[in-house]
Coordinates of C-alpha atoms in Angstrom, one line a residue:
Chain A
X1 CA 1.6 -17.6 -8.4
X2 CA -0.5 -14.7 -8.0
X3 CA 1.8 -14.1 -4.7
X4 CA 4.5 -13.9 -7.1
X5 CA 3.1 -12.0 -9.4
X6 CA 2.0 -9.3 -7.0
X7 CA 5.6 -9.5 -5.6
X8 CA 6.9 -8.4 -9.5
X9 CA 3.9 -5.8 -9.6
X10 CA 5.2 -4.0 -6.6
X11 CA 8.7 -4.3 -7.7
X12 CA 7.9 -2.6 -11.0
X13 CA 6.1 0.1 -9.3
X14 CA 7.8 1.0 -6.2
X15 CA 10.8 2.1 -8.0
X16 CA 8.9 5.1 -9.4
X17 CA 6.5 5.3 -6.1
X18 CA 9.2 4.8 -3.1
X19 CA 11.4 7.7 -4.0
X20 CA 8.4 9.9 -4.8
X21 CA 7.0 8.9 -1.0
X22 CA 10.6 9.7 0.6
X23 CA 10.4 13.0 -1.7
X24 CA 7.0 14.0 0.5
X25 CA 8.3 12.9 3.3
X26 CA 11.2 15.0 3.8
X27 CA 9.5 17.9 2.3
X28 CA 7.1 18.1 5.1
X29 CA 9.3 17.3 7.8
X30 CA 11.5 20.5 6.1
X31 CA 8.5 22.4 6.2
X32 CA 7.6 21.0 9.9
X33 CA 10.9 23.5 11.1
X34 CA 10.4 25.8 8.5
X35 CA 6.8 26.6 9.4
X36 CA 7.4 26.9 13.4
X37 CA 10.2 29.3 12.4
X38 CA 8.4 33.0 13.2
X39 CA 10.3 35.0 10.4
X40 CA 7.8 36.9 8.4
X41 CA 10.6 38.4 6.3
X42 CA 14.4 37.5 4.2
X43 CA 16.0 35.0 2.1
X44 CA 14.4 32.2 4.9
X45 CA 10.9 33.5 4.1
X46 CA 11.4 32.7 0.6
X47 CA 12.9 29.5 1.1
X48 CA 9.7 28.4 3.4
X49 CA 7.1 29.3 0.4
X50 CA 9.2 28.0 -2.1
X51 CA 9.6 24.7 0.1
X52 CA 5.9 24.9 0.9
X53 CA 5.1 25.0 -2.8
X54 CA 7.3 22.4 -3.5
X55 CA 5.6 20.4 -0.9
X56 CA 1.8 21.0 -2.5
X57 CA 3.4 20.1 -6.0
X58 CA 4.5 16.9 -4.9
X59 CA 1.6 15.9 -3.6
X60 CA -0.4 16.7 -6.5
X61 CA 2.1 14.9 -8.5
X62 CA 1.5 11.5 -6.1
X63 CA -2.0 11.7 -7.0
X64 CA -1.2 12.3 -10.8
X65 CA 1.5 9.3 -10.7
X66 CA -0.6 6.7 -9.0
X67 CA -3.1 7.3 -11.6
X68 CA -1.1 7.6 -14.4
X69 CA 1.2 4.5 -13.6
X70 CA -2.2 2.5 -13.4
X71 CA -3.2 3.0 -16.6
X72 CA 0.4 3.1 -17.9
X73 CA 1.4 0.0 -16.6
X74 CA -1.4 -1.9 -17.6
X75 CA -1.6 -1.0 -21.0
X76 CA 2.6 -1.7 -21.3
X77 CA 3.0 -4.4 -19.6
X78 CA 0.1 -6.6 -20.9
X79 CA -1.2 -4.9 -24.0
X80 CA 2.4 -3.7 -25.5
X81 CA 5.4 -6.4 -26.3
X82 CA 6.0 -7.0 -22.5
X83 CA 2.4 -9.2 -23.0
X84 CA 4.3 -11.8 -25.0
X85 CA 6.0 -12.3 -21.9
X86 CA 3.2 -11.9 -19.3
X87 CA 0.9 -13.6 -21.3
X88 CA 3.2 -17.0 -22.0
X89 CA 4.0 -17.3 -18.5
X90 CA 2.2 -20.9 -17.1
X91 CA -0.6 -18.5 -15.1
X92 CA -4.3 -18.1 -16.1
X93 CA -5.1 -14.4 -17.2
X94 CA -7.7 -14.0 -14.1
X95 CA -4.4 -13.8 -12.0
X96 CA -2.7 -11.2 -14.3
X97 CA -5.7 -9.3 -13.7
X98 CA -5.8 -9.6 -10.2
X99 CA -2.4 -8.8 -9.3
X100 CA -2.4 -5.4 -11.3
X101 CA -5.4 -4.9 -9.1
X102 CA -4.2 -5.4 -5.8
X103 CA -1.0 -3.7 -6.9
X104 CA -3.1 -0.4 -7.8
X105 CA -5.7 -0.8 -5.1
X106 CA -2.4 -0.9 -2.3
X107 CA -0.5 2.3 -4.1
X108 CA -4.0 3.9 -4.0
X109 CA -4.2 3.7 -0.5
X110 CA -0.7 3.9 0.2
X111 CA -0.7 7.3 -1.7
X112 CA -4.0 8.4 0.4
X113 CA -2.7 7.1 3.8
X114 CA 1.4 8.7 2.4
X115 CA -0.6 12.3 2.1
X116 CA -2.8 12.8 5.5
X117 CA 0.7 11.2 6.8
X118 CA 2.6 13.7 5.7
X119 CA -0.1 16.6 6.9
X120 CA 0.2 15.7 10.3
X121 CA 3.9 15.7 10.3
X122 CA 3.9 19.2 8.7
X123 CA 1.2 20.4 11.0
X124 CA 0.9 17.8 13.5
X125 CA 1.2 21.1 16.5
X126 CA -0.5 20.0 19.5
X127 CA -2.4 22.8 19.2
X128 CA -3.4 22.4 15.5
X129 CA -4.4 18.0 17.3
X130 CA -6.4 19.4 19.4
X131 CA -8.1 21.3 16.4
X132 CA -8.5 18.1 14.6
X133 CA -10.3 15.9 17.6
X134 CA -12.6 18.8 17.9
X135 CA -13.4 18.6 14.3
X136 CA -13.6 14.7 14.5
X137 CA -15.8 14.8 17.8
X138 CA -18.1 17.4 15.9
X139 CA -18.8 15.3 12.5
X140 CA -19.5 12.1 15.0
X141 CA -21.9 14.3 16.9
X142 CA -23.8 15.5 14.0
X143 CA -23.9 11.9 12.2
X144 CA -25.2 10.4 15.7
X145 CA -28.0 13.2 15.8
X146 CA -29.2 13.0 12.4
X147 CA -28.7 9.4 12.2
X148 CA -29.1 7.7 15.5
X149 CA -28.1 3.9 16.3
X150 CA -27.5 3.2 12.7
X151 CA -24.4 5.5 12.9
X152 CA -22.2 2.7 12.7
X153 CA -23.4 0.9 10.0
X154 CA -23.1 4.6 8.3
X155 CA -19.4 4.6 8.6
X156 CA -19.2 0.8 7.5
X157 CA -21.2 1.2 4.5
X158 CA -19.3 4.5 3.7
X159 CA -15.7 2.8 3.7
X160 CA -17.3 -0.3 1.9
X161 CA -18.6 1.9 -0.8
X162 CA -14.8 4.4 -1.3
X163 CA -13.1 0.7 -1.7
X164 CA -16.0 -0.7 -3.8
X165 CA -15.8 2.4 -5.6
X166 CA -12.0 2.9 -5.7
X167 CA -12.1 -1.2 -7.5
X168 CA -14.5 0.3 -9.9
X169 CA -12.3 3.2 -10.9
X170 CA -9.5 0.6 -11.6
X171 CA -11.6 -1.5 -13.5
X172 CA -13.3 0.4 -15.3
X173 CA -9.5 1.6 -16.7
X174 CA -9.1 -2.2 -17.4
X175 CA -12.0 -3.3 -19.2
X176 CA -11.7 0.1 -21.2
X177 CA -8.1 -0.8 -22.4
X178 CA -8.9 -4.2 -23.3
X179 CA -12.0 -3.2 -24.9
X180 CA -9.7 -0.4 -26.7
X181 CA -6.9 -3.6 -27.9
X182 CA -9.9 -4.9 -29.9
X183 CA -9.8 -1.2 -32.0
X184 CA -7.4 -2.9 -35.1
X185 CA -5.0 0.0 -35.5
X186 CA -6.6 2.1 -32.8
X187 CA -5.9 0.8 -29.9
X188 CA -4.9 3.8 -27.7
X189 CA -8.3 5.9 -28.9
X190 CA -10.4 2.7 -29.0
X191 CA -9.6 2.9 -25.0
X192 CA -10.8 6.7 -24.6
X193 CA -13.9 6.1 -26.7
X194 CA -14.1 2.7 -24.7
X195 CA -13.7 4.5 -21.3
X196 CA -15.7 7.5 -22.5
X197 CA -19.1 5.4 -23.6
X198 CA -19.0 2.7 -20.2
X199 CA -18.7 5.7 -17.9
X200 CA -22.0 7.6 -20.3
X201 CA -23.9 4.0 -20.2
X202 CA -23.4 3.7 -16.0
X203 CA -24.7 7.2 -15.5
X204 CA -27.4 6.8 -17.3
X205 CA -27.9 3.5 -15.5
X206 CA -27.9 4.9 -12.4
X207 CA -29.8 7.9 -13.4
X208 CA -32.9 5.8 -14.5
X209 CA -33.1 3.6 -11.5
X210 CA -32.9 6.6 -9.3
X211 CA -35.6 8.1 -11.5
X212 CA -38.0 4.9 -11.2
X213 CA -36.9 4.2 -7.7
X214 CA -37.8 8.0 -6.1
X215 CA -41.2 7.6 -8.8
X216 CA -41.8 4.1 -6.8
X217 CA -40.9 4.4 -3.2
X218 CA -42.1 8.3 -3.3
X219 CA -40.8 10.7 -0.4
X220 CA -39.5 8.1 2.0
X221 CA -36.3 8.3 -0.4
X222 CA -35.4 11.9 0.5
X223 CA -35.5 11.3 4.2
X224 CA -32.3 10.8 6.2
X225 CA -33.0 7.2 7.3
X226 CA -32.9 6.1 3.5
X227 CA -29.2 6.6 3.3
X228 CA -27.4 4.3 5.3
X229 CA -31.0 1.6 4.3
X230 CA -31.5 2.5 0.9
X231 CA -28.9 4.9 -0.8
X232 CA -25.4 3.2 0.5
X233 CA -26.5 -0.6 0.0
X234 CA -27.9 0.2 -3.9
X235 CA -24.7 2.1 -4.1
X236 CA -22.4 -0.7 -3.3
X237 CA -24.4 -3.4 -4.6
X238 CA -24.6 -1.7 -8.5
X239 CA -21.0 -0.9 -7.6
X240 CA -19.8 -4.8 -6.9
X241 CA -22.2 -5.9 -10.3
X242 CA -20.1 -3.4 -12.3
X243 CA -17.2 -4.7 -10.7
X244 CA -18.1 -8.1 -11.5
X245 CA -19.2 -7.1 -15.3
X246 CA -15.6 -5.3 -15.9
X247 CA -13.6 -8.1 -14.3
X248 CA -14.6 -11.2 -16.0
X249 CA -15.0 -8.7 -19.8
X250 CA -11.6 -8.2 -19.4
X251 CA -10.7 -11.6 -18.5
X252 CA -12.8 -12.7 -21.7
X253 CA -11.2 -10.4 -23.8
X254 CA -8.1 -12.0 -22.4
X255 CA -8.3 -15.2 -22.8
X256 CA -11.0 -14.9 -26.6
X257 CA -9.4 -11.9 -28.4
X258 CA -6.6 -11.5 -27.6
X259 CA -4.3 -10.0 -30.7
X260 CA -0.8 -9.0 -30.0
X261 CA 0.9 -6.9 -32.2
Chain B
X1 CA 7.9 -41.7 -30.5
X2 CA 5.4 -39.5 -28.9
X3 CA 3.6 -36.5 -30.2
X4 CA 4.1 -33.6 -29.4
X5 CA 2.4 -31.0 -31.1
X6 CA -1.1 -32.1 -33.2
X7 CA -3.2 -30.0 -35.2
X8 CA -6.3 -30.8 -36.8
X9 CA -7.9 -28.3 -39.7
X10 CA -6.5 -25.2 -37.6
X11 CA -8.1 -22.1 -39.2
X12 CA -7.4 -18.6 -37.8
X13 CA -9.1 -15.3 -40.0
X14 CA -8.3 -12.0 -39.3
X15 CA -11.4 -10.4 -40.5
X16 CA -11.5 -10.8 -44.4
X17 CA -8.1 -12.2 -44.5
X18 CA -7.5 -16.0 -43.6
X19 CA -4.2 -16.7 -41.5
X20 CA -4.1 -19.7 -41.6
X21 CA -6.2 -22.3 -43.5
X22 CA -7.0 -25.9 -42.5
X23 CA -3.5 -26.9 -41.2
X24 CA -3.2 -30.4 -40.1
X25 CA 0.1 -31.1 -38.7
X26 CA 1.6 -33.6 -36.3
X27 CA 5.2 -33.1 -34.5
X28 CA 7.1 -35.7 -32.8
X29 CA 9.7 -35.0 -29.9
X30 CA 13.0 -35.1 -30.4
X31 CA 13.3 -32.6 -33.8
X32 CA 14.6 -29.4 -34.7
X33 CA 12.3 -28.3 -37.4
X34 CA 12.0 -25.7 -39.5
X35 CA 9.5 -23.3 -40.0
X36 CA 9.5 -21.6 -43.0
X37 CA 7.8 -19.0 -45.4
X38 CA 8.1 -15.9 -46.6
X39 CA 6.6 -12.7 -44.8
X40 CA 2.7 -12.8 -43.6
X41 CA 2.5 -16.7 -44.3
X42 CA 0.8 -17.2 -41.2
X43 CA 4.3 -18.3 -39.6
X44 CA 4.2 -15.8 -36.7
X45 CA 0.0 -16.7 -36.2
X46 CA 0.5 -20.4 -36.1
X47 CA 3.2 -20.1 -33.5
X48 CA 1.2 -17.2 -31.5
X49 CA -1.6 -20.2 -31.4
X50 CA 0.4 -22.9 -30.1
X51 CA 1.7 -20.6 -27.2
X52 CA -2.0 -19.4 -26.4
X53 CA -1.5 -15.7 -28.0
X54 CA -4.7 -16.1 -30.0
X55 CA -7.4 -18.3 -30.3
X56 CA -8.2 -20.4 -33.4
X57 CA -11.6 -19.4 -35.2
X58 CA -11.8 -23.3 -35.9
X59 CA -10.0 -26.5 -35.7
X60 CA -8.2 -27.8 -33.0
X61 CA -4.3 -27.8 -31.3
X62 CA -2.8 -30.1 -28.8
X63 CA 0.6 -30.0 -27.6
X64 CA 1.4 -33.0 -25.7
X65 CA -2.5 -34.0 -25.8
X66 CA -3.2 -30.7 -23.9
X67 CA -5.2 -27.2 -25.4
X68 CA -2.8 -23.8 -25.2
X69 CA -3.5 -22.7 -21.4
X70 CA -1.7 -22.8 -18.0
X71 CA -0.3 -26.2 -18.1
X72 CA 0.8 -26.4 -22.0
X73 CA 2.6 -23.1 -20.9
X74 CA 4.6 -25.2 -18.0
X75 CA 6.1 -27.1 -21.3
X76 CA 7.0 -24.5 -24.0
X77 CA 9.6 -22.4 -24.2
X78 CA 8.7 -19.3 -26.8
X79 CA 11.0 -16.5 -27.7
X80 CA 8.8 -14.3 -30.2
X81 CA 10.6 -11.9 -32.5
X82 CA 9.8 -9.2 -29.9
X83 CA 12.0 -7.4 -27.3
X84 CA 9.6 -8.6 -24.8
X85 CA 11.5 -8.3 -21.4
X86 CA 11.1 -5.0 -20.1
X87 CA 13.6 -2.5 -20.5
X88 CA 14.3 -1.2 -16.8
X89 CA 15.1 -5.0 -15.5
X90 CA 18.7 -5.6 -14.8
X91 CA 19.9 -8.9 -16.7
X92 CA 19.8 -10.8 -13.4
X93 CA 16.6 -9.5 -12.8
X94 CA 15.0 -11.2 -16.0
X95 CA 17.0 -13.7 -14.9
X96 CA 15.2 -14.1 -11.8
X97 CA 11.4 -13.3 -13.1
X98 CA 12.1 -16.5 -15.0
X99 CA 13.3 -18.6 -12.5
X100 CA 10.5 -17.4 -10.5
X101 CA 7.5 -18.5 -13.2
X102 CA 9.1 -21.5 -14.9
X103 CA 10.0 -24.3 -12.8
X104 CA 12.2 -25.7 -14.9
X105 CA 14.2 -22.9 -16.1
X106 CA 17.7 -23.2 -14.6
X107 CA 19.8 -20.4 -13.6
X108 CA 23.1 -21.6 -13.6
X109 CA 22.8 -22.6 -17.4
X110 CA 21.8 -19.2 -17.9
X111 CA 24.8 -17.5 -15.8
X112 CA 27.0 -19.7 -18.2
X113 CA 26.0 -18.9 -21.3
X114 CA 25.9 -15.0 -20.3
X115 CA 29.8 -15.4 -19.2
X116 CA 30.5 -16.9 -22.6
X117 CA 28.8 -14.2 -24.7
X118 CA 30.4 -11.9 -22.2
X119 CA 27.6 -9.8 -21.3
X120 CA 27.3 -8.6 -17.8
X121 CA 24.2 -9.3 -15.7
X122 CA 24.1 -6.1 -13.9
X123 CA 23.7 -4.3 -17.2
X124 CA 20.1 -2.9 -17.1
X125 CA 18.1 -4.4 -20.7
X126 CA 17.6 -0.4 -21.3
X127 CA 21.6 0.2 -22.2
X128 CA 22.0 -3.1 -24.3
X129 CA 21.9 -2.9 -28.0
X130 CA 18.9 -4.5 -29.7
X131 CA 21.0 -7.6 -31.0
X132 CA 22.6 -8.2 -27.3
X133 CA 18.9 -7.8 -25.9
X134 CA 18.0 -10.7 -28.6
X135 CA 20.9 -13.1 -27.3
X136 CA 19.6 -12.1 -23.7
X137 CA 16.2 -13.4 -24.4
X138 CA 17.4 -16.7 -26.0
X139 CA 19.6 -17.7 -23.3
X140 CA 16.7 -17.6 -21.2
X141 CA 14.5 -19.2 -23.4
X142 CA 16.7 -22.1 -24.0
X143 CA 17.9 -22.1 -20.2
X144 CA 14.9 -23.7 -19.7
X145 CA 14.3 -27.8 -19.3
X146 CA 10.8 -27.4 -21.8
X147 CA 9.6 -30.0 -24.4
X148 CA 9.0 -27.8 -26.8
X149 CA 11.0 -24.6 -27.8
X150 CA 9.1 -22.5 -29.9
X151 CA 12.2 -20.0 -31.6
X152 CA 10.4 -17.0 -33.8
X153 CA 13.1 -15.4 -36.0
X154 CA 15.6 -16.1 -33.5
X155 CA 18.6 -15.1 -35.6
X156 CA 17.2 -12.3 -37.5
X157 CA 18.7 -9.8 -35.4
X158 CA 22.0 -10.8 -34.7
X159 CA 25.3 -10.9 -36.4
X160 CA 26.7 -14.1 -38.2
X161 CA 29.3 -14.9 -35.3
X162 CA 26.4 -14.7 -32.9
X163 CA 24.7 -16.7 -35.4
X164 CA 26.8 -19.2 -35.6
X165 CA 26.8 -19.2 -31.2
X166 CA 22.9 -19.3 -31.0
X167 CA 22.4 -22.1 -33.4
X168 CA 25.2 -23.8 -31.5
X169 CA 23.2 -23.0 -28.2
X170 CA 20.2 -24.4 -29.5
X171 CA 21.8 -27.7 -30.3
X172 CA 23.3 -28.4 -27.3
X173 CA 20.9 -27.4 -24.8
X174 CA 17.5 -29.3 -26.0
X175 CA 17.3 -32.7 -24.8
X176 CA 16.6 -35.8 -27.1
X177 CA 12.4 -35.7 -25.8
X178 CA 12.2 -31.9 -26.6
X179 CA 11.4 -30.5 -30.0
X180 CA 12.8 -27.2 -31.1
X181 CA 10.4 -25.2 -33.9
X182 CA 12.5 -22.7 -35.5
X183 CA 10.8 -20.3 -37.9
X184 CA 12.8 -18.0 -39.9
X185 CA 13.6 -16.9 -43.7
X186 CA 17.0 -17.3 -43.5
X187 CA 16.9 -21.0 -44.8
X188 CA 20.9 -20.9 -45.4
X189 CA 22.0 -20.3 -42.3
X190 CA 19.9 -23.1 -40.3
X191 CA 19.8 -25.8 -42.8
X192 CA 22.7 -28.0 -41.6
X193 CA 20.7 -28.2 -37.9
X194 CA 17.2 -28.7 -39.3
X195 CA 15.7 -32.6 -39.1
X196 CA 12.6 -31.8 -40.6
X197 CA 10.9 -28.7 -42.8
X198 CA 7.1 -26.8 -42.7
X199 CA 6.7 -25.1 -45.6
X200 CA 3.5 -22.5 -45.4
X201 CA 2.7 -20.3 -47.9
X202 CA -0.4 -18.0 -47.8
X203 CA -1.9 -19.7 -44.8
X204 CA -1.9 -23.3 -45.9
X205 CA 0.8 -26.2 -45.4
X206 CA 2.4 -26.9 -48.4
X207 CA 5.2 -29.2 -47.4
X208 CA 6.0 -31.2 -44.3
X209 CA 9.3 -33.4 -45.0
X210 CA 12.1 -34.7 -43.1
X211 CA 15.1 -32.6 -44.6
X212 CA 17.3 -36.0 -45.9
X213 CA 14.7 -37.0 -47.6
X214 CA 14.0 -33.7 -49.6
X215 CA 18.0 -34.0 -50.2
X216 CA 17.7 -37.3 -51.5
X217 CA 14.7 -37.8 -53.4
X218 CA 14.5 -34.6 -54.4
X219 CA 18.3 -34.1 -54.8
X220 CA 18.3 -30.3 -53.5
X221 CA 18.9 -28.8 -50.6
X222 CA 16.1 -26.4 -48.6
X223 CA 17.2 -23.5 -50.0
X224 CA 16.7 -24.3 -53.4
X225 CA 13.2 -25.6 -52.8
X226 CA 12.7 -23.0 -50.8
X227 CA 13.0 -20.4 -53.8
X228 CA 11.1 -23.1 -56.2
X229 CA 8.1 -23.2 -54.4
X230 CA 8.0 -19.7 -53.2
X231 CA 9.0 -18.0 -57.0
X232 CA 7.4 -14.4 -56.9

């Protein structure tokens, strides 16, 4: 079922996503030929910054959209009259959950993967590559040197915590919107103020155990081995126990409270 | 014959107000009954309870000796008063989110009764009119196989022809072990295809009667009692 579901999810999405992606993607292959055309003046200047412009909109505007449609489709499809239907369907409320996760989490990194994609089609010179290695090879150096053998486990703990992170961004949204249906009458502002006060509560969270943690353990937190030891696994760890937290509130507020209008 | 639907001092409050008060209630299969009661009787909560919309403060529902969740969703069949399918889904694309979820939902049934109310299932739900989007969601509502159709308001929308059509469609498509509830104010229209009446009025069950008898004992028809019992 939740195959299914996801299936539905994408379906509803990608009709606003997939034409946005093909918009990008023949911009920059546009600009690809415009760019490695040396006019510097004439009608063909101005089309190349206007197409170049047009390009750095669109991009912004696939950030804005995968955001937006997160929250949006949420919200109207389980919390508007579509939840009648979503919520009557033979499928426990965990599921429903779940798949609007998923769904967001794969657009989210669709859109991240759709944007470097399109930079290196746009600028993808082999000059401009060889650029790039040489910028790679030079952040691995300087991670090995300050950081050793546990340079690895650096980069591991670095993409667990974005992902982690990314899951806590989209939850977070969740659990503010259901929280928000339980404002009678005030549903869209009982979200904000929702959002608003779990987002103050976490950073003050996370503020205090820094605080007590750097008063406990003293200097050894400020030095450079602390990070991929200490900093990353507490990062990820309180990330996952929000995650949890947000998750099953929402599911509880799901399957409790839940109060149509 | 088997029950269907049981209810035991069901109580739902919505802060100060109560909803519904100490209902007990027992449904066989094989009825269409009536639902009735005038605005904010606690029609709409009592239905949104049996199809696991909200949960009861106290008391206790079965349908089919099961609690509201996954597999008492598997029986029911619920059309509530809302345009609930989205509105960028082609026709056939409803058509197929159903047949996807519902095992027993059958398309072919549905493709019928579309042809016969001529509507055309390439139309996205956006263009159609509210009434057609109604008749939409009842054909696939009652294109399913369930035991228990759970109709809210399901002709309040339409026009009397289309009326007429639904109520027809109702008839013939539930089988003998199903049980169609049918809540509504407009008593006239449904009278002739009701077997049995609920009466609730501010929350509480007033009346629970199988309609001949009301016509014979009491020698009037629904509507009649209808307006006696609910004089303003």
């Amino acid at each position: 079922m939740l195959g299914k579901l996801i299936k539905h999810e994408l379906n509803a999405t990608g009709r606003i996503f997939l034409p946005l992606y093909f918009i990008i993607l023949i911009l920059s292959l546009v600009n690809r030929v415009l760019i490695n055309i040396s006019i510097s003046t004439g009608p063909l200047n101005t089309l190349r910054g206007f197409m170049i412009a047009a390009y750095a909109l669109s991009i912004v505007a696939t950030l804005v959209v995968t955001f937006v449609i997160m929250i949006i489709r949420f919200y109207k499809n389980l919390m508007s009259d579509e939840g009648y239907l979503m919520f009557t369907l033979p499928i426990k409320s965990s599921q429903l959950i779940s798949a609007k996760l998923i769904t967001s989490l794969l657009w989210n990194i669709a859109s991240i993967l759709l944007v470097a994609g399109s930079l290196l089609i746009m600028l993808g010179t082999s000059n401009n590559m060889t650029i790039l290695r040489d910028f790679i090879d030079f952040v691995a150096r300087g991670l090995k040197a300050s950081f050793g053998s546990n340079y690895v486990l650096l980069i591991i703990e670095f993409t667990i915590m974005m992902l982690v992170s990314l899951v806590q961004q989209i939850l977070l949204i969740y659990v503010s919107i259901a929280v928000g249906h339980l404002f009678n009458g005030h549903k869209v502002l009982g979200s904000f103020i929702s959002y608003i006060a779990i987002s103050t509560i976490i950073q003050i969270l996370v503020t205090l155990i820094l605080l007590i943690w750097a008063r406990i353990a003293g200097s050894s937190l400020a030095e450079l081995e602390a990070i991929p030891q200490k900093v990353f696994p507490f990062s990820i760890i309180f990330a996952l126990i929000c995650n949890i937290l947000f998750y099953f509130g929402t599911n509880y507020i799901f399957n409790r409270k839940l109060n149509l209008e | 014959m088997s029950v269907i639907l049981d209810c035991r001092s069901l109580t739902k409050k919505f802060g100060s107000t109560t909803a519904l008060s100490d209902v007990n209630l027992s449904l066989e299969r094989g009825r269409i009954i009536g639902l009735l009661g005038p605005n904010g009787s606690g029609k709409t909560t009592f239905i949104k309870i049996i199809n696991g919309l909200l949960v009861p403060d106290d008391g206790e529902i079965r349908i089919a000796g099961m609690e509201p969740g996954v597999e008492s969703k598997k029986i029911i069949s619920f059309l509530p008063e809302k345009t609930y399918l989205p509105d960028w889904m082609k026709v056939s694309e409803a058509i197929s989110f159903f047949k996807d979820f519902y095992e027993d939902f059958e398309e072919k049934r549905a493709y019928d009764m579309l042809h016969r109310l001529n509507l055309d299932p390439t139309k996205r739900l956006k263009t159609l009119s509210k009434g057609t989007k109604e008749k939409v969601q009842l054909i696939l509502v009652m294109s399913r196989r369930a035991d228990l159709y759970c109709l809210d308001e399901p002709i309040g929308g339409v026009d009397p022809a289309a009326r007429d059509y639904i109520l027809n469609t109702i008839i013939t498509n539930y089988d003998e072990n199903a049980t169609v509830i049918l809540s509504t104010h407009l008593i006239a229209d449904i009278e002739n295809i009701l077997d049995e009446v609920i009466f609730i009025k501010e929350g509480r069950l007033v009346l629970h009667e199988p309609v001949d008898e009301i016509r014979e004992k009491k020698g009037k028809s629904i509507d009649s009692l209808f307006r006696e019992v609910f004089k303003c």
